[in-house]
Short mmCIF file of C-alpha atoms in Angstrom, two decimals:
data_model
loop_
_atom_site.label_atom_id
_atom_site.label_comp_id
_atom_site.label_asym_id
_atom_site.label_seq_id
_atom_site.Cartn_x
_atom_site.Cartn_y
_atom_site.Cartn_z
CA UNK A 566 48.77 14.36 108.17
CA UNK A 567 50.29 11.64 105.95
CA UNK A 568 48.57 10.69 102.81
CA UNK A 569 48.37 6.98 101.94
CA UNK A 570 48.74 6.01 98.28
CA UNK A 571 45.21 5.18 96.33
CA UNK A 572 44.41 4.51 92.61
CA UNK A 573 43.48 6.89 90.23
CA UNK A 574 40.07 7.60 89.70
CA UNK A 575 39.83 5.36 86.67
CA UNK A 576 40.11 2.45 88.83
CA UNK A 577 37.54 3.30 91.15
CA UNK A 578 34.84 4.46 88.82
CA UNK A 579 35.32 0.99 87.04
CA UNK A 580 33.08 -1.63 88.73
CA UNK A 581 35.40 -4.79 88.46
CA UNK A 582 34.46 -8.04 87.40
CA UNK A 583 34.73 -10.54 90.34
CA UNK A 584 37.79 -12.68 89.63
CA UNK A 585 38.83 -15.99 91.14
CA UNK A 586 39.17 -15.86 94.80
CA UNK A 587 41.56 -17.05 97.42
CA UNK A 588 40.82 -17.89 100.84
CA UNK A 589 43.00 -17.40 104.02
CA UNK A 590 42.06 -17.26 107.78
CA UNK A 591 43.00 -15.64 110.86
CA UNK A 592 41.12 -17.94 113.16
CA UNK A 593 42.80 -19.37 116.04
CA UNK A 594 43.55 -23.02 115.43
CA UNK A 595 43.59 -24.35 119.01
CA UNK A 596 45.20 -27.79 118.71
CA UNK A 597 45.30 -27.85 115.08
CA UNK A 598 48.58 -27.72 113.27
CA UNK A 599 49.00 -25.27 110.56
CA UNK A 600 50.11 -26.19 107.00
CA UNK A 601 52.71 -25.03 104.80
CA UNK A 602 51.39 -22.68 102.02
CA UNK A 603 52.21 -23.21 98.26
CA UNK A 604 53.00 -19.76 96.61
CA UNK A 605 50.22 -17.48 96.24
CA UNK A 606 48.70 -16.59 92.68
CA UNK A 607 49.27 -12.96 91.75
CA UNK A 608 46.26 -11.51 89.75
CA UNK A 609 46.00 -7.71 89.39
CA UNK A 610 42.04 -7.95 90.28
CA UNK A 611 42.23 -10.89 93.01
CA UNK A 612 40.28 -10.51 96.01
CA UNK A 613 41.74 -12.27 99.31
CA UNK A 614 39.38 -13.20 101.92
CA UNK A 615 41.00 -13.86 105.12
CA UNK A 616 39.02 -16.22 107.75
CA UNK A 617 35.60 -16.93 108.04
CA UNK A 618 33.06 -15.92 110.88
CA UNK A 619 31.95 -18.74 112.82
CA UNK A 620 28.49 -19.18 111.23
CA UNK A 621 30.06 -19.44 107.81
CA UNK A 622 32.31 -22.38 108.48
CA UNK A 623 31.35 -25.50 106.45
CA UNK A 624 32.91 -28.75 105.51
CA UNK A 625 34.62 -29.04 102.35
CA UNK A 626 32.41 -29.62 99.23
CA UNK A 627 32.88 -32.52 97.07
CA UNK A 628 35.26 -32.11 94.27
CA UNK A 629 33.76 -30.46 91.28
CA UNK A 630 34.43 -29.95 87.68
CA UNK A 631 33.78 -26.00 87.85
CA UNK A 632 33.53 -23.92 90.94
CA UNK A 633 30.42 -21.82 91.45
CA UNK A 634 30.90 -18.12 90.28
CA UNK A 635 31.38 -16.63 93.85
CA UNK A 636 32.63 -19.15 95.86
CA UNK A 637 35.80 -18.80 97.68
CA UNK A 638 38.55 -21.35 96.66
CA UNK A 639 39.60 -23.45 99.51
CA UNK A 640 43.34 -22.91 100.15
CA UNK A 641 46.01 -24.71 102.44
CA UNK A 642 45.21 -25.03 106.14
CA UNK A 643 41.75 -23.16 105.68
CA UNK A 644 40.49 -26.46 103.90
CA UNK A 645 40.14 -28.08 107.16
CA UNK A 646 36.90 -27.78 109.20
CA UNK A 647 36.86 -26.38 112.51
CA UNK A 648 33.96 -26.54 115.06
CA UNK A 649 33.84 -22.95 116.47
CA UNK A 650 30.34 -23.04 117.62
CA UNK A 651 31.34 -24.90 120.88
CA UNK A 652 34.12 -22.35 121.19
CA UNK A 653 31.65 -19.24 120.51
CA UNK A 654 29.28 -20.40 123.22
CA UNK A 655 32.03 -20.18 125.71
CA UNK A 656 32.58 -16.44 124.73
CA UNK A 657 30.18 -13.32 125.39
CA UNK A 658 31.40 -11.92 121.93
CA UNK A 659 29.26 -9.43 120.25
CA UNK A 660 27.97 -9.85 116.46
CA UNK A 661 30.68 -9.16 113.99
CA UNK A 662 31.16 -5.69 112.61
CA UNK A 663 32.66 -4.90 109.01
CA UNK A 664 35.21 -2.27 108.78
CA UNK A 665 36.39 -0.77 105.61
CA UNK A 666 39.77 1.04 105.23
CA UNK A 667 41.00 2.59 102.20
CA UNK A 668 44.73 3.38 101.26
CA UNK A 669 45.25 -0.05 103.45
CA UNK A 670 48.72 -0.51 102.07
CA UNK A 671 49.95 2.89 103.49
CA UNK A 672 51.82 3.92 106.34
CA UNK A 673 48.63 5.20 108.52
CA UNK A 674 46.87 1.86 107.83
CA UNK A 675 50.04 -0.14 108.73
CA UNK A 676 49.58 1.29 112.19
CA UNK A 677 45.81 1.42 112.45
CA UNK A 678 44.87 -2.36 111.19
CA UNK A 679 46.81 -3.95 114.05
CA UNK A 680 44.90 -1.54 116.66
CA UNK A 681 41.39 -2.50 114.97
CA UNK A 682 42.32 -6.01 115.00
CA UNK A 683 43.48 -6.42 118.44
CA UNK A 684 40.38 -5.30 120.47
CA UNK A 685 41.82 -1.98 121.13
CA UNK A 686 39.32 0.22 119.23
CA UNK A 687 35.98 -1.53 119.61
CA UNK A 688 36.64 -3.70 122.70
CA UNK A 689 37.85 -7.39 123.73
CA UNK A 690 34.27 -8.80 123.36
CA UNK A 691 33.87 -7.37 119.62
CA UNK A 692 34.91 -9.76 116.44
CA UNK A 693 35.82 -7.77 113.53
CA UNK A 694 35.95 -8.23 109.71
CA UNK A 695 38.60 -5.95 107.91
CA UNK A 696 37.98 -5.13 104.35
CA UNK A 697 40.75 -3.44 102.72
CA UNK A 698 40.92 -1.18 99.58
CA UNK A 699 43.97 -0.57 97.52
CA UNK A 700 45.03 -0.08 94.24
CA UNK A 701 46.47 -2.34 91.20
CA UNK A 702 50.05 -0.92 92.09
CA UNK A 703 49.66 -1.72 95.69
CA UNK A 704 47.85 -5.00 95.50
CA UNK A 705 50.99 -7.27 96.46
CA UNK A 706 51.53 -4.95 99.50
CA UNK A 707 48.05 -5.74 100.18
CA UNK A 708 48.70 -9.33 100.24
CA UNK A 709 51.64 -8.70 102.60
CA UNK A 710 49.19 -6.81 104.88
CA UNK A 711 47.07 -9.84 105.04
CA UNK A 712 50.06 -12.34 105.55
CA UNK A 713 50.75 -10.16 108.77
CA UNK A 714 47.45 -9.95 110.13
CA UNK A 715 47.10 -13.54 109.66
CA UNK A 716 50.54 -14.27 111.40
CA UNK A 717 49.46 -12.03 114.25
CA UNK A 718 47.00 -14.60 115.43
CA UNK A 719 44.28 -11.85 116.61
CA UNK A 720 41.29 -14.13 117.93
CA UNK A 721 38.82 -11.32 117.29
CA UNK A 722 39.81 -11.06 113.53
CA UNK A 723 37.24 -13.17 111.65
CA UNK A 724 37.83 -11.74 108.20
CA UNK A 725 39.93 -9.99 106.16
CA UNK A 726 39.15 -9.09 102.47
CA UNK A 727 41.53 -7.39 100.01
CA UNK A 728 40.54 -5.79 96.74
CA UNK A 729 40.83 -2.77 94.37
CA UNK A 730 36.72 -2.78 93.78
CA UNK A 731 35.14 -0.45 96.54
CA UNK A 732 32.02 -2.16 95.56
CA UNK A 733 33.46 -5.14 97.16
CA UNK A 734 35.22 -3.76 99.97
CA UNK A 735 32.24 -1.74 101.08
CA UNK A 736 29.40 -4.36 101.00
CA UNK A 737 27.68 -4.29 104.38
CA UNK A 738 30.53 -2.40 106.22
CA UNK A 739 29.62 -0.68 109.49
CA UNK A 740 32.53 1.49 109.36
CA UNK A 741 34.49 2.99 106.45
CA UNK A 742 37.85 4.55 107.41
CA UNK A 743 38.72 6.50 104.01
CA UNK A 744 42.48 7.09 104.40
CA UNK A 745 43.79 6.91 100.70
CA UNK A 746 44.05 10.01 98.73
CA UNK A 747 46.54 11.28 95.94
CA UNK A 748 49.41 13.22 97.39
CA UNK A 749 49.99 16.84 95.84
CA UNK A 750 52.62 16.82 93.35
CA UNK A 751 55.12 19.26 92.22
CA UNK A 752 53.56 22.15 90.52
CA UNK A 753 49.87 20.91 91.07
CA UNK A 754 47.54 23.77 92.33
CA UNK A 755 45.37 23.16 95.24
CA UNK A 756 42.39 23.37 93.07
CA UNK A 757 43.83 20.59 91.07
CA UNK A 758 44.09 18.49 94.04
CA UNK A 759 40.53 19.06 95.02
CA UNK A 760 39.25 18.09 91.88
CA UNK A 761 41.51 14.74 91.57
CA UNK A 762 40.88 13.67 95.16
CA UNK A 763 37.33 14.72 94.68
CA UNK A 764 36.56 12.29 92.07
CA UNK A 765 38.17 9.48 94.15
CA UNK A 766 35.73 10.32 97.16
CA UNK A 767 32.62 11.07 94.94
CA UNK A 768 33.11 7.46 93.37
CA UNK A 769 33.62 5.98 96.93
CA UNK A 770 30.70 7.60 98.29
CA UNK A 771 28.49 6.35 95.29
CA UNK A 772 29.91 2.73 96.15
CA UNK A 773 29.07 3.35 99.97
CA UNK A 774 25.65 4.39 99.03
CA UNK A 775 24.97 1.20 96.78
CA UNK A 776 26.35 -1.55 99.04
CA UNK A 777 27.37 -0.31 102.88
CA UNK A 778 25.00 -0.69 105.67
CA UNK A 779 22.56 2.22 105.75
CA UNK A 780 23.70 3.21 109.10
CA UNK A 781 27.45 3.01 108.11
CA UNK A 782 29.76 5.65 110.12
CA UNK A 783 32.57 7.17 107.69
CA UNK A 784 35.63 8.84 108.70
CA UNK A 785 37.32 10.66 106.04
CA UNK A 786 41.32 10.96 106.55
CA UNK A 787 42.63 11.74 103.18
CA UNK A 788 43.21 15.55 102.45
CA UNK A 789 41.81 17.95 102.08
CA UNK A 790 39.46 16.04 104.20
CA UNK A 791 36.80 18.33 105.03
CA UNK A 792 35.86 19.08 101.40
CA UNK A 793 36.47 15.23 100.62
CA UNK A 794 33.84 14.39 103.33
CA UNK A 795 31.39 16.60 101.92
CA UNK A 796 31.89 15.43 98.44
CA UNK A 797 31.51 11.55 99.62
CA UNK A 798 28.37 12.38 101.68
CA UNK A 799 26.73 14.34 98.58
CA UNK A 800 27.43 11.12 96.73
CA UNK A 801 25.66 8.90 99.39
CA UNK A 802 22.22 10.59 99.53
CA UNK A 803 20.65 7.14 101.15
CA UNK A 804 23.40 7.56 104.10
CA UNK A 805 22.33 10.17 106.82
CA UNK A 806 24.73 13.34 106.21
CA UNK A 807 25.57 13.15 109.99
CA UNK A 808 27.22 9.83 109.78
CA UNK A 809 30.11 11.43 107.78
CA UNK A 810 33.03 12.69 109.79
CA UNK A 811 36.32 14.60 108.66
CA UNK A 812 39.36 13.82 110.97
CA UNK A 813 40.44 16.56 113.18
CA UNK A 814 41.23 14.74 116.22
CA UNK A 815 44.74 14.78 115.69
CA UNK A 816 44.59 18.75 115.49
CA UNK A 817 42.81 18.46 118.99
CA UNK A 818 45.58 16.05 120.47
CA UNK A 819 48.27 18.39 119.39
CA UNK A 820 46.51 21.44 120.81
CA UNK A 821 46.16 19.50 124.09
CA UNK A 822 49.79 18.52 124.07
CA UNK A 823 50.82 22.10 123.30
CA UNK A 824 48.59 23.57 126.54
CA UNK A 825 49.89 20.77 128.89
CA UNK A 826 53.28 21.64 128.20
CA UNK A 827 52.87 25.48 128.54
CA UNK A 828 50.78 24.66 131.91
CA UNK A 829 53.28 21.92 133.24
CA UNK A 830 50.46 19.65 133.66
CA UNK A 831 50.14 16.14 132.13
CA UNK A 832 47.73 15.46 129.07
CA UNK A 833 44.53 14.03 131.08
CA UNK A 834 44.15 17.44 132.72
CA UNK A 835 43.52 19.13 129.39
CA UNK A 836 39.68 19.03 128.44
CA UNK A 837 37.07 20.99 126.53
CA UNK A 838 39.36 21.45 123.42
CA UNK A 839 37.94 22.30 120.24
CA UNK A 840 39.33 22.50 116.80
CA UNK A 841 36.99 24.70 114.61
CA UNK A 842 36.92 24.88 110.93
CA UNK A 843 38.98 23.24 108.44
CA UNK A 844 41.96 20.85 108.45
CA UNK A 845 44.39 23.22 107.04
CA UNK A 846 46.28 26.29 108.46
CA UNK A 847 43.19 28.29 109.10
CA UNK A 848 42.10 25.68 111.71
CA UNK A 849 41.02 27.48 114.99
CA UNK A 850 42.33 25.76 118.03
CA UNK A 851 39.87 27.18 120.97
CA UNK A 852 41.64 28.19 124.03
CA UNK A 853 38.61 30.29 125.36
CA UNK A 854 36.32 27.28 126.25
CA UNK A 855 39.08 24.74 126.81
CA UNK A 856 39.98 23.90 130.52
CA UNK A 857 43.05 22.68 132.30
CA UNK A 858 42.10 20.83 135.75
CA UNK A 859 38.55 22.28 135.49
CA UNK A 860 39.95 25.73 135.27
CA UNK A 861 39.49 27.91 131.98
CA UNK A 862 42.84 27.75 130.17
CA UNK A 863 43.14 31.59 130.39
CA UNK A 864 43.06 31.52 134.05
CA UNK A 865 46.12 28.96 134.38
CA UNK A 866 48.03 30.36 131.52
CA UNK A 867 48.31 34.13 132.01
CA UNK A 868 50.37 34.52 128.87
CA UNK A 869 47.47 35.61 126.67
CA UNK A 870 49.75 36.62 123.83
CA UNK A 871 51.25 33.14 123.91
CA UNK A 872 47.71 31.73 123.27
CA UNK A 873 46.82 33.90 120.76
CA UNK A 874 49.95 33.78 118.67
CA UNK A 875 52.39 30.97 119.32
CA UNK A 876 49.73 28.36 120.62
CA UNK A 877 47.70 28.93 117.56
CA UNK A 878 50.49 28.90 115.15
CA UNK A 879 52.08 25.88 116.58
CA UNK A 880 48.95 23.89 116.23
CA UNK A 881 48.26 24.86 112.91
CA UNK A 882 51.66 24.09 111.50
CA UNK A 883 52.72 21.15 113.60
CA UNK A 884 52.30 18.73 110.86
CA UNK A 885 55.00 20.68 108.76
CA UNK A 886 57.32 20.84 111.86
CA UNK A 887 57.21 17.33 112.34
CA UNK A 888 58.06 16.64 108.37
CA UNK A 889 61.12 18.81 108.77
CA UNK A 890 62.32 16.52 111.73
CA UNK A 891 61.15 13.06 110.51
CA UNK A 892 61.34 13.52 107.07
CA UNK A 893 57.85 12.16 106.23
CA UNK A 894 54.28 13.15 107.53
CA UNK A 895 52.79 11.80 110.48
CA UNK A 896 51.48 8.29 110.42
CA UNK A 897 51.59 6.88 113.90
CA UNK A 898 49.88 9.68 115.32
CA UNK A 899 47.40 9.75 112.81
CA UNK A 900 46.38 6.21 113.22
CA UNK A 901 46.05 7.04 117.30
CA UNK A 902 43.93 9.99 116.29
CA UNK A 903 41.79 7.70 114.02
CA UNK A 904 41.36 5.42 117.09
CA UNK A 905 40.61 8.24 119.28
CA UNK A 906 38.10 9.38 116.91
CA UNK A 907 36.14 6.35 116.80
CA UNK A 908 36.29 5.55 120.63
CA UNK A 909 34.66 9.02 121.17
CA UNK A 910 31.59 7.66 119.05
CA UNK A 911 31.54 4.16 120.67
CA UNK A 912 31.82 5.39 124.44
CA UNK A 913 30.15 7.94 126.09
CA UNK A 914 31.56 11.15 126.47
CA UNK A 915 32.54 12.14 129.96
CA UNK A 916 30.56 14.35 131.60
CA UNK A 917 31.21 17.80 130.80
CA UNK A 918 33.72 17.30 128.20
CA UNK A 919 33.57 17.07 124.32
CA UNK A 920 35.53 16.09 121.41
CA UNK A 921 36.20 17.70 117.91
CA UNK A 922 35.08 16.19 114.59
CA UNK A 923 34.58 17.44 111.34
CA UNK A 924 30.77 17.12 110.78
CA UNK A 925 27.85 18.50 108.47
CA UNK A 926 27.08 21.85 109.52
CA UNK A 927 23.31 22.14 108.54
CA UNK A 928 21.05 22.81 111.70
CA UNK A 929 24.25 24.03 113.69
CA UNK A 930 23.62 26.20 116.52
CA UNK A 931 26.49 28.47 115.98
CA UNK A 932 25.60 30.28 113.03
CA UNK A 933 28.35 28.80 110.87
CA UNK A 934 27.24 28.40 106.99
CA UNK A 935 25.28 25.63 106.44
CA UNK A 936 25.98 22.58 103.75
CA UNK A 937 29.82 22.08 104.55
CA UNK A 938 32.01 19.99 106.55
CA UNK A 939 33.32 22.12 109.49
CA UNK A 940 35.03 20.95 112.74
CA UNK A 941 33.16 21.62 115.82
CA UNK A 942 32.44 20.20 119.43
CA UNK A 943 30.65 17.20 119.69
CA UNK A 944 29.37 14.93 122.38
CA UNK A 945 28.23 11.13 122.17
CA UNK A 946 26.01 8.52 124.16
CA UNK A 947 28.62 5.92 123.05
CA UNK A 948 26.11 4.70 120.38
CA UNK A 949 28.18 5.69 117.20
CA UNK A 950 25.94 9.00 116.87
CA UNK A 951 26.83 12.57 118.40
CA UNK A 952 25.26 15.86 118.96
CA UNK A 953 26.67 19.39 118.93
CA UNK A 954 27.84 21.21 122.17
CA UNK A 955 25.49 24.11 122.60
CA UNK A 956 27.05 25.69 125.83
CA UNK A 957 29.95 27.34 123.84
CA UNK A 958 31.25 30.92 124.61
CA UNK A 959 32.39 33.13 121.67
CA UNK A 960 34.47 36.12 121.75
CA UNK A 961 35.73 38.59 118.80
CA UNK A 962 39.04 36.63 118.70
CA UNK A 963 37.37 33.20 118.21
CA UNK A 964 34.70 34.45 115.89
CA UNK A 965 37.21 36.16 113.57
CA UNK A 966 39.26 33.36 112.98
CA UNK A 967 36.21 30.76 112.57
CA UNK A 968 34.97 33.17 109.92
CA UNK A 969 38.14 32.80 107.94
CA UNK A 970 38.16 29.06 108.03
CA UNK A 971 34.61 28.96 106.99
CA UNK A 972 35.14 31.31 103.93
CA UNK A 973 38.04 28.69 102.95
CA UNK A 974 35.68 26.03 103.01
CA UNK A 975 32.85 27.93 101.41
CA UNK A 976 35.76 28.55 98.50
CA UNK A 977 36.54 24.69 98.42
CA UNK A 978 32.85 24.10 98.19
CA UNK A 979 32.68 26.42 95.08
CA UNK A 980 35.77 24.54 93.50
CA UNK A 981 33.96 21.08 93.50
CA UNK A 982 30.57 22.15 92.62
CA UNK A 983 30.78 19.76 89.73
CA UNK A 984 31.39 16.75 92.14
CA UNK A 985 28.52 17.64 94.49
CA UNK A 986 25.63 18.19 92.16
CA UNK A 987 26.08 22.27 92.26
CA UNK A 988 26.78 23.10 88.46
CA UNK A 989 30.02 24.12 87.17
CA UNK A 990 33.01 24.39 89.51
CA UNK A 991 34.42 27.85 90.10
CA UNK A 992 37.69 28.22 92.07
CA UNK A 993 38.54 31.29 93.88
CA UNK A 994 40.35 30.11 97.09
CA UNK A 995 41.18 32.97 98.89
CA UNK A 996 45.06 31.47 99.51
CA UNK A 997 47.14 28.27 99.27
CA UNK A 998 46.79 26.82 102.91
CA UNK A 999 48.87 23.79 102.20
CA UNK A 1000 48.36 21.13 104.24
CA UNK A 1001 51.18 18.96 105.51
CA UNK A 1002 51.66 15.74 103.69
CA UNK A 1003 50.08 17.25 100.43
CA UNK A 1004 53.41 17.69 98.86
#
């Protein structure tokens, strides 16, 4: 999985003073003419706000000698006043939702943001505000992202804000997609990576806890995503732990692809696929409970040795194989899997099927150790929430591999004890199951 660039923890732990602000818009202009823009003012700590929600549009205020502290500057064509109230009365649009994305200048986000803005994710009647978190180093790239979103004229995209301050970006957000993480450098131990990225996600958890919606849904993509999700939720005690997810949907999609290829069917015939455990090479793609065209996989694919050995290995190492071919870790397919993960929560799960997500284990019905984030089978009613699937079969093969991934996550948890309120960290990782994209 690709790892998007993010600032070091020192940027994130510091609450930045609100700077002067520039105002942009993605509102559809109807018959109004767009005006040319003067050059952008570049400041490291700037916050750019693109567009206004319809109920926020006001006539330009009289000239003042000094702008109020938090009032966005009027800028270019967006100084004009648009009567959006009449437009809104002709549409059955829903209430605006706020979506935060960290690592917003990275490759994954470059694919994801345009899916979010187009209506592909939340629906053609759902206005969206995008709040993009980057670093001081990536700030000009964030400005470029904002410009591209403007030029795409998405009618549902009502606001875009960019900042390096998580307290600004996470304000009142309904969804937080945490993609940004520090990549693993040469000679860096995995324990060091857990600590460095753990500090980032601890700080982001605190920011979410302070300013986000109390029912915010959080999807952690930055690796090691299971333990980063645990750190994030432990630092956000006012948000339900159940609302935090570690992305394992790409692994599920890869497993479905391999089963479909082996069975000679198309992807839509493959269902009930679970990824158990950690997003690492200890993950367990479950073929025991999976189905092909409604039949158990083991009845369709008679080569059980292939299932136990080649299939499992292919899914576990697919990211690394892609890097060898492509020269970089997956970005487009990761963004697709993020979309799939969100859709699985905002749409009812088809009858009899389920999806995979790394979720908090406390209270799980499988006997998996509590107080970690572990990928398990989930169902949703389409309200953003989920329930764990109870009618699951286990055999010795499956249980043995689940136990190995569980042990790895427990070891990772001990390694970040100082970040989750459990005392001094103690790292005894059983082996280095390097994740694709960490290097």
